[in-house]
Short mmCIF file of C-alpha atoms in Angstrom, two decimals:
data_model
loop_
_atom_site.label_atom_id
_atom_site.label_comp_id
_atom_site.label_asym_id
_atom_site.label_seq_id
_atom_site.Cartn_x
_atom_site.Cartn_y
_atom_site.Cartn_z
CA MET A 1 -15.08 -13.40 29.47
CA SER A 2 -15.71 -14.63 25.92
CA ASP A 3 -16.78 -18.23 25.34
CA ALA A 4 -15.32 -18.15 21.82
CA PRO A 5 -12.83 -20.97 21.16
CA ASP A 6 -9.14 -20.08 20.96
CA LEU A 7 -8.39 -20.67 17.30
CA THR A 8 -4.93 -19.08 17.23
CA CYS A 9 -1.80 -20.99 16.32
CA PRO A 10 -0.23 -22.44 19.50
CA LEU A 11 3.32 -22.09 18.17
CA PRO A 12 5.43 -19.15 19.40
CA CYS A 13 5.00 -16.14 17.13
CA SER A 14 7.88 -13.86 18.11
CA ASP A 15 10.66 -14.47 20.65
CA TYR A 16 13.21 -14.75 17.85
CA PRO A 17 16.79 -13.62 18.59
CA ARG A 18 17.24 -12.68 14.91
CA VAL A 19 15.06 -11.50 12.05
CA VAL A 20 13.53 -14.37 10.06
CA LEU A 21 11.67 -14.30 6.74
CA ALA A 22 8.35 -14.66 8.54
CA HIS A 23 8.89 -11.20 10.07
CA GLY A 24 8.12 -9.77 6.62
CA GLY A 25 5.57 -12.33 5.51
CA GLY A 26 2.27 -10.63 6.29
CA GLY A 27 1.21 -13.23 8.86
CA ARG A 28 0.97 -13.48 12.61
CA VAL A 29 4.73 -13.20 13.26
CA MET A 30 4.97 -9.95 11.27
CA HIS A 31 1.91 -8.45 12.94
CA ARG A 32 3.29 -9.22 16.38
CA LEU A 33 6.66 -7.69 15.50
CA ILE A 34 4.96 -4.49 14.28
CA ARG A 35 2.73 -4.27 17.34
CA GLU A 36 5.32 -5.10 20.00
CA LEU A 37 8.34 -3.29 18.54
CA PHE A 38 7.39 -0.46 16.18
CA VAL A 39 3.96 0.56 17.47
CA ALA A 40 5.17 0.38 21.07
CA ALA A 41 8.27 2.46 20.32
CA PHE A 42 6.64 5.26 18.33
CA ASP A 43 3.45 5.53 20.43
CA SER A 44 1.44 6.69 17.39
CA PRO A 45 -2.35 6.31 17.11
CA TRP A 46 -1.96 6.09 13.33
CA LEU A 47 0.40 3.13 13.61
CA ALA A 48 -1.80 1.52 16.26
CA ALA A 49 -4.70 1.49 13.77
CA GLY A 50 -2.88 -1.23 11.82
CA HIS A 51 -3.56 0.28 8.38
CA ASP A 52 -1.02 0.52 5.55
CA GLY A 53 -1.83 4.24 5.26
CA ALA A 54 -2.81 7.07 7.56
CA VAL A 55 -5.27 9.94 7.16
CA ILE A 56 -3.99 13.24 8.55
CA ASP A 57 -5.57 16.69 8.53
CA PRO A 58 -3.03 19.51 8.76
CA GLY A 59 -5.76 22.00 7.84
CA GLY A 60 -7.30 22.64 4.44
CA GLY A 61 -8.44 19.08 3.83
CA ALA A 62 -7.47 15.59 4.95
CA LEU A 63 -4.46 13.89 3.38
CA ALA A 64 -3.59 10.21 3.19
CA LEU A 65 0.03 9.20 3.65
CA THR A 66 1.70 5.83 3.14
CA THR A 67 5.14 4.33 2.64
CA ASP A 68 6.22 0.95 1.31
CA ALA A 69 9.33 -0.95 0.24
CA PHE A 70 9.58 -3.38 -2.66
CA THR A 71 11.99 -6.30 -2.89
CA VAL A 72 10.28 -8.59 -5.41
CA ARG A 73 12.35 -11.30 -7.05
CA PRO A 74 12.69 -11.62 -10.02
CA LEU A 75 12.77 -7.94 -10.96
CA PHE A 76 10.70 -8.69 -14.09
CA PHE A 77 7.75 -11.06 -14.08
CA PRO A 78 4.72 -11.74 -16.30
CA GLY A 79 2.52 -8.66 -16.22
CA GLY A 80 4.91 -6.34 -14.42
CA ASP A 81 8.21 -5.56 -12.75
CA ILE A 82 9.52 -3.99 -9.57
CA GLY A 83 9.07 -0.47 -11.00
CA SER A 84 5.38 -0.65 -11.87
CA LEU A 85 4.74 -2.72 -8.74
CA ALA A 86 6.28 0.00 -6.55
CA VAL A 87 3.85 2.56 -7.96
CA HIS A 88 0.79 0.32 -7.87
CA GLY A 89 1.45 -0.94 -4.36
CA THR A 90 1.80 2.60 -3.02
CA VAL A 91 -1.15 4.23 -4.79
CA ASN A 92 -3.35 1.30 -3.81
CA ASP A 93 -2.55 1.82 -0.14
CA LEU A 94 -3.69 5.43 -0.56
CA ALA A 95 -6.87 4.27 -2.28
CA MET A 96 -7.62 2.02 0.71
CA CYS A 97 -7.84 5.25 2.74
CA GLY A 98 -10.48 6.62 0.36
CA ALA A 99 -7.94 8.98 -1.21
CA ARG A 100 -7.03 10.09 -4.71
CA PRO A 101 -3.28 9.48 -5.11
CA ARG A 102 -1.33 12.65 -6.00
CA TYR A 103 2.40 12.55 -5.22
CA LEU A 104 5.17 9.99 -4.74
CA THR A 105 8.78 10.00 -3.63
CA ALA A 106 11.05 7.11 -4.54
CA SER A 107 14.33 5.84 -3.11
CA PHE A 108 16.42 3.30 -4.99
CA VAL A 109 18.98 0.99 -3.41
CA LEU A 110 21.04 -0.33 -6.33
CA GLU A 111 23.45 -3.24 -6.25
CA GLU A 112 26.86 -2.82 -7.80
CA GLY A 113 26.85 -4.69 -11.11
CA LEU A 114 23.15 -4.19 -11.92
CA PRO A 115 22.94 -3.82 -15.74
CA LEU A 116 22.01 -0.24 -16.60
CA ASP A 117 19.62 -1.55 -19.24
CA ASP A 118 17.70 -3.32 -16.47
CA LEU A 119 17.60 -0.11 -14.44
CA ARG A 120 16.37 1.83 -17.47
CA ARG A 121 13.57 -0.71 -17.94
CA VAL A 122 12.56 -0.46 -14.29
CA VAL A 123 12.54 3.35 -14.27
CA ALA A 124 10.65 3.59 -17.58
CA SER A 125 8.05 1.14 -16.30
CA MET A 126 7.73 3.07 -13.05
CA ALA A 127 7.27 6.34 -14.94
CA GLY A 128 4.57 4.82 -17.13
CA ALA A 129 2.74 3.40 -14.13
CA ALA A 130 2.88 6.79 -12.41
CA ARG A 131 1.37 8.53 -15.43
CA ARG A 132 -1.42 5.96 -15.70
CA SER A 133 -2.09 6.29 -11.97
CA GLY A 134 -2.31 10.08 -12.13
CA VAL A 135 0.57 10.72 -9.75
CA ALA A 136 3.76 12.77 -9.97
CA VAL A 137 7.11 11.57 -8.64
CA VAL A 138 8.35 14.71 -6.87
CA ALA A 139 11.48 13.64 -4.96
CA GLY A 140 13.85 10.72 -4.61
CA ASP A 141 17.19 9.31 -3.57
CA THR A 142 19.67 6.75 -4.87
CA LYS A 143 22.20 4.64 -2.99
CA VAL A 144 24.54 1.90 -4.25
CA VAL A 145 25.63 -1.10 -2.17
CA GLU A 146 28.41 -3.58 -2.81
CA ARG A 147 27.97 -6.49 -5.18
CA GLY A 148 26.09 -9.31 -3.47
CA LYS A 149 24.43 -7.03 -0.91
CA GLY A 150 21.33 -5.79 -2.74
CA ASP A 151 19.81 -8.40 -5.09
CA GLY A 152 19.70 -5.96 -8.01
CA VAL A 153 17.48 -3.14 -6.82
CA TYR A 154 15.16 -2.35 -3.94
CA ILE A 155 12.71 0.55 -4.13
CA ALA A 156 11.08 2.44 -1.25
CA VAL A 157 8.16 4.72 -2.11
CA THR A 158 6.17 7.23 -0.07
CA GLY A 159 2.81 8.45 -1.34
CA VAL A 160 0.45 11.31 -0.55
CA GLY A 161 -3.19 11.54 -1.61
CA GLN A 162 -6.24 13.73 -1.10
CA VAL A 163 -8.99 12.04 0.91
CA GLU A 164 -12.36 12.08 -0.85
CA SER A 165 -14.32 9.89 1.55
CA ARG A 166 -16.34 11.97 4.01
CA ALA A 167 -16.78 9.11 6.48
CA PRO A 168 -13.80 7.24 7.95
CA ILE A 169 -12.91 4.02 6.16
CA ALA A 170 -11.90 1.69 8.98
CA PRO A 171 -12.68 -1.73 10.49
CA GLU A 172 -14.43 -0.07 13.44
CA ARG A 173 -17.27 0.95 11.12
CA VAL A 174 -18.04 -2.61 9.98
CA ARG A 175 -21.33 -3.98 11.32
CA PRO A 176 -22.87 -7.48 11.34
CA GLY A 177 -24.86 -7.89 8.15
CA ASP A 178 -22.46 -5.87 5.99
CA VAL A 179 -21.56 -7.60 2.73
CA VAL A 180 -18.03 -8.45 1.64
CA LEU A 181 -17.02 -7.67 -1.94
CA VAL A 182 -13.80 -8.52 -3.76
CA SER A 183 -12.91 -6.53 -6.86
CA GLY A 184 -11.68 -9.45 -8.98
CA PRO A 185 -10.00 -12.87 -9.11
CA VAL A 186 -7.49 -13.51 -6.34
CA GLY A 187 -3.98 -14.97 -6.38
CA ASP A 188 -2.86 -13.91 -9.87
CA HIS A 189 0.16 -11.90 -8.72
CA GLY A 190 1.58 -14.44 -6.32
CA VAL A 191 1.33 -17.31 -8.78
CA ALA A 192 2.76 -15.24 -11.67
CA VAL A 193 5.80 -14.21 -9.62
CA MET A 194 6.32 -17.67 -8.17
CA THR A 195 6.25 -19.43 -11.55
CA ALA A 196 8.67 -16.88 -13.02
CA ARG A 197 11.07 -17.16 -10.09
CA GLU A 198 11.10 -20.89 -9.59
CA GLY A 199 10.95 -21.91 -13.25
CA ILE A 200 8.03 -24.21 -12.51
CA GLY A 201 6.97 -26.08 -15.64
CA ILE A 202 3.37 -24.87 -15.70
CA GLU A 203 2.13 -23.85 -19.13
CA THR A 204 -0.02 -20.79 -18.56
CA ASP A 205 -0.55 -17.30 -19.92
CA LEU A 206 -1.31 -16.03 -16.41
CA VAL A 207 0.05 -12.56 -15.61
CA SER A 208 0.21 -10.51 -12.43
CA ASP A 209 -2.87 -8.49 -11.51
CA SER A 210 -0.61 -5.53 -10.56
CA ALA A 211 -2.65 -2.41 -11.33
CA PRO A 212 -3.98 0.77 -9.69
CA VAL A 213 -7.40 0.44 -8.04
CA ALA A 214 -8.13 4.07 -7.12
CA ASP A 215 -10.59 4.61 -10.00
CA ALA A 216 -12.80 1.78 -8.76
CA VAL A 217 -12.64 2.91 -5.13
CA LEU A 218 -13.38 6.54 -5.98
CA ALA A 219 -16.27 5.47 -8.23
CA LEU A 220 -17.89 3.86 -5.17
CA ILE A 221 -17.29 6.90 -2.99
CA ARG A 222 -18.49 9.40 -5.58
CA ALA A 223 -21.65 7.36 -6.14
CA GLY A 224 -22.50 7.70 -2.45
CA VAL A 225 -21.86 4.08 -1.46
CA ASP A 226 -21.18 3.83 2.28
CA VAL A 227 -17.76 2.20 2.03
CA ARG A 228 -17.06 1.10 5.58
CA CYS A 229 -13.75 -0.70 5.22
CA LEU A 230 -11.22 -1.36 2.47
CA ARG A 231 -8.10 -3.53 2.30
CA ASP A 232 -5.87 -4.70 -0.54
CA PRO A 233 -4.99 -8.40 -0.15
CA THR A 234 -1.25 -8.29 -0.75
CA ARG A 235 1.04 -10.40 1.48
CA GLY A 236 -1.06 -13.10 3.10
CA GLY A 237 -3.82 -12.74 0.52
CA LEU A 238 -7.58 -12.57 0.98
CA ALA A 239 -7.71 -14.69 4.13
CA THR A 240 -5.22 -12.50 5.98
CA VAL A 241 -7.00 -9.19 5.32
CA LEU A 242 -10.32 -10.73 6.35
CA CYS A 243 -8.71 -11.90 9.60
CA GLU A 244 -7.24 -8.43 10.17
CA ILE A 245 -10.61 -6.73 9.67
CA ALA A 246 -12.55 -9.26 11.76
CA SER A 247 -10.08 -8.89 14.63
CA ALA A 248 -9.97 -5.08 14.52
CA ALA A 249 -13.75 -4.75 14.18
CA GLY A 250 -14.61 -7.36 16.80
CA ILE A 251 -16.92 -9.16 14.39
CA GLY A 252 -17.00 -12.48 12.57
CA VAL A 253 -16.85 -12.99 8.81
CA ARG A 254 -18.35 -15.80 6.75
CA VAL A 255 -17.33 -16.27 3.12
CA ALA A 256 -18.49 -18.82 0.55
CA GLU A 257 -15.73 -20.77 -1.17
CA GLU A 258 -17.69 -21.07 -4.41
CA ALA A 259 -18.18 -17.28 -4.52
CA ILE A 260 -14.45 -16.43 -4.33
CA PRO A 261 -13.19 -15.77 -7.88
CA VAL A 262 -10.07 -17.80 -8.68
CA ARG A 263 -8.80 -18.27 -12.22
CA PRO A 264 -8.39 -21.92 -13.30
CA ALA A 265 -4.65 -21.39 -13.88
CA VAL A 266 -4.24 -20.11 -10.31
CA ALA A 267 -6.31 -22.96 -8.89
CA ASP A 268 -4.29 -25.53 -10.86
CA ALA A 269 -0.93 -24.07 -9.79
CA CYS A 270 -2.00 -23.90 -6.15
CA GLU A 271 -3.25 -27.49 -6.21
CA LEU A 272 0.03 -28.65 -7.75
CA LEU A 273 2.12 -26.82 -5.15
CA GLY A 274 -0.07 -27.41 -2.11
CA LEU A 275 -1.01 -23.75 -1.69
CA ASP A 276 -4.33 -22.20 -0.70
CA PRO A 277 -5.45 -19.45 -3.15
CA CYS A 278 -7.02 -17.59 -0.23
CA TYR A 279 -3.51 -16.85 1.08
CA VAL A 280 -1.84 -15.95 -2.24
CA ALA A 281 -1.05 -12.28 -2.82
CA CYS A 282 -2.80 -9.87 -5.16
CA GLU A 283 -1.49 -6.45 -6.25
CA GLY A 284 -4.50 -5.06 -8.11
CA ARG A 285 -7.48 -6.18 -6.06
CA PHE A 286 -9.27 -4.94 -2.96
CA VAL A 287 -11.83 -6.11 -0.43
CA ALA A 288 -14.71 -3.80 0.50
CA PHE A 289 -17.24 -4.00 3.34
CA VAL A 290 -20.47 -2.11 2.57
CA PRO A 291 -23.98 -2.19 4.07
CA GLU A 292 -26.38 -4.79 2.69
CA ALA A 293 -28.51 -1.98 1.22
CA ASP A 294 -25.54 -0.81 -0.90
CA GLY A 295 -24.28 -4.26 -1.88
CA GLU A 296 -25.84 -4.75 -5.31
CA ARG A 297 -25.25 -1.15 -6.37
CA ALA A 298 -21.61 -1.31 -5.27
CA LEU A 299 -21.12 -4.56 -7.18
CA ALA A 300 -22.61 -3.03 -10.33
CA ILE A 301 -20.31 0.00 -10.03
CA LEU A 302 -17.23 -2.20 -9.65
CA ARG A 303 -18.17 -4.35 -12.64
CA ALA A 304 -18.61 -1.22 -14.77
CA THR A 305 -15.09 -0.02 -13.90
CA PRO A 306 -12.14 -1.19 -16.06
CA GLY A 307 -10.47 -4.08 -14.26
CA GLY A 308 -13.47 -4.72 -12.03
CA GLU A 309 -15.44 -6.95 -14.37
CA GLY A 310 -14.73 -9.97 -12.17
CA ALA A 311 -15.94 -8.39 -8.92
CA ARG A 312 -17.96 -10.69 -6.71
CA ARG A 313 -19.92 -10.69 -3.48
CA ILE A 314 -18.20 -13.34 -1.38
CA GLY A 315 -19.64 -13.14 2.12
CA ARG A 316 -20.92 -11.12 5.03
CA ALA A 317 -19.97 -9.82 8.44
CA THR A 318 -21.52 -11.60 11.42
CA SER A 319 -21.83 -11.02 15.14
CA GLY A 320 -19.08 -13.50 15.87
CA PRO A 321 -17.20 -15.22 17.25
CA PRO A 322 -15.19 -11.98 17.19
CA GLY A 323 -12.10 -12.15 15.01
CA THR A 324 -13.11 -15.43 13.38
CA VAL A 325 -13.30 -15.94 9.61
CA VAL A 326 -15.21 -19.01 8.44
CA LEU A 327 -15.04 -20.44 4.92
CA GLU A 328 -18.19 -22.26 3.82
CA GLY A 329 -16.99 -25.11 1.61
CA ALA A 330 -18.25 -25.60 -1.93
CA LEU A 331 -19.00 -29.26 -1.14
CA GLY A 332 -20.45 -28.63 2.29
CA GLY A 333 -18.79 -28.23 5.63
CA GLU A 334 -16.77 -25.26 6.76
CA ARG A 335 -13.33 -24.37 8.11
CA VAL A 336 -11.71 -21.47 9.89
CA LEU A 337 -9.38 -19.24 7.88
CA ASP A 338 -6.70 -18.28 10.37
CA MET A 339 -3.87 -15.83 9.86
CA LEU A 340 -0.68 -17.64 8.90
CA SER A 341 2.31 -17.35 11.22
CA GLY A 342 4.68 -16.83 8.30
CA GLU A 343 3.99 -16.76 4.58
CA GLN A 344 3.44 -19.14 1.70
CA LEU A 345 5.43 -17.13 -0.85
CA PRO A 346 8.34 -14.84 0.16
CA ARG A 347 9.57 -11.87 -1.88
CA ILE A 348 6.45 -11.37 -4.01
CA CYS A 349 6.25 -7.59 -3.50
#
């Protein structure tokens, strides 16, 4: 029996008679719903792994497969829109499997009354993002729902990629002593979407970080870096993916607050609104666990890749307590980063 303290939230996490927003929020309630309903029903080892993508080998080389749905509001926000976000979110899930994204399918659920000019903007943006990401959209579907039933447009995307990593990229490969890298400043996307949606009077030129990350990931792999685990900190942000990895790997994680890159505009907005930047979503960043011996070389590779100039080493894996993530404060002291039950910011992806 473990002597580790029980640091989980004592409030009930599921047991809801109806779906609530927290079921899609990236936190503890969503994870329990996935585990107890979907994973249990489909009895799939790929689903049980808890990754946003799966690596399959039908013969002739391993493939990565992922699927995602996008419901962001507003449809257009500083630095992006639902179209480019749908591409970036999908290809980034493939990259987290160590794969080069190749093909996408896209399904659109359109609301009656959506201006066709808005739809044209979304589709043009999506096409441009696909070209820049090196993927082809090869199939799709369109449905229309009654006015008031669809919030403009929802997009569901499935992606396929070719796996380039020879070793599995999974939490089970993380070892105490491994270093934790983040590919750039965190929280840009969540704050950009929130300020656009809520009309908050914050003067800032901050834009979403929505972007493909496969080039940076593949640069690490092709350079021979032993990439042990990757995650993109979308819903629930940096803290949530660290909690996921620590729990799945049975290790602890310690990160230094002063090492986590946060833009001043993000820090100011979060302070004003009572949010923690560690839980605010990104859409163009990733977290990597690599051996100590590869840490400096991996960091140099990331910083030499477009979009990775702000990469930082933020912490390390420890022997425990298993599943516990500890933030070492900039002014001394420390606190546990737990997985939220719900979410700070709904409808940001």
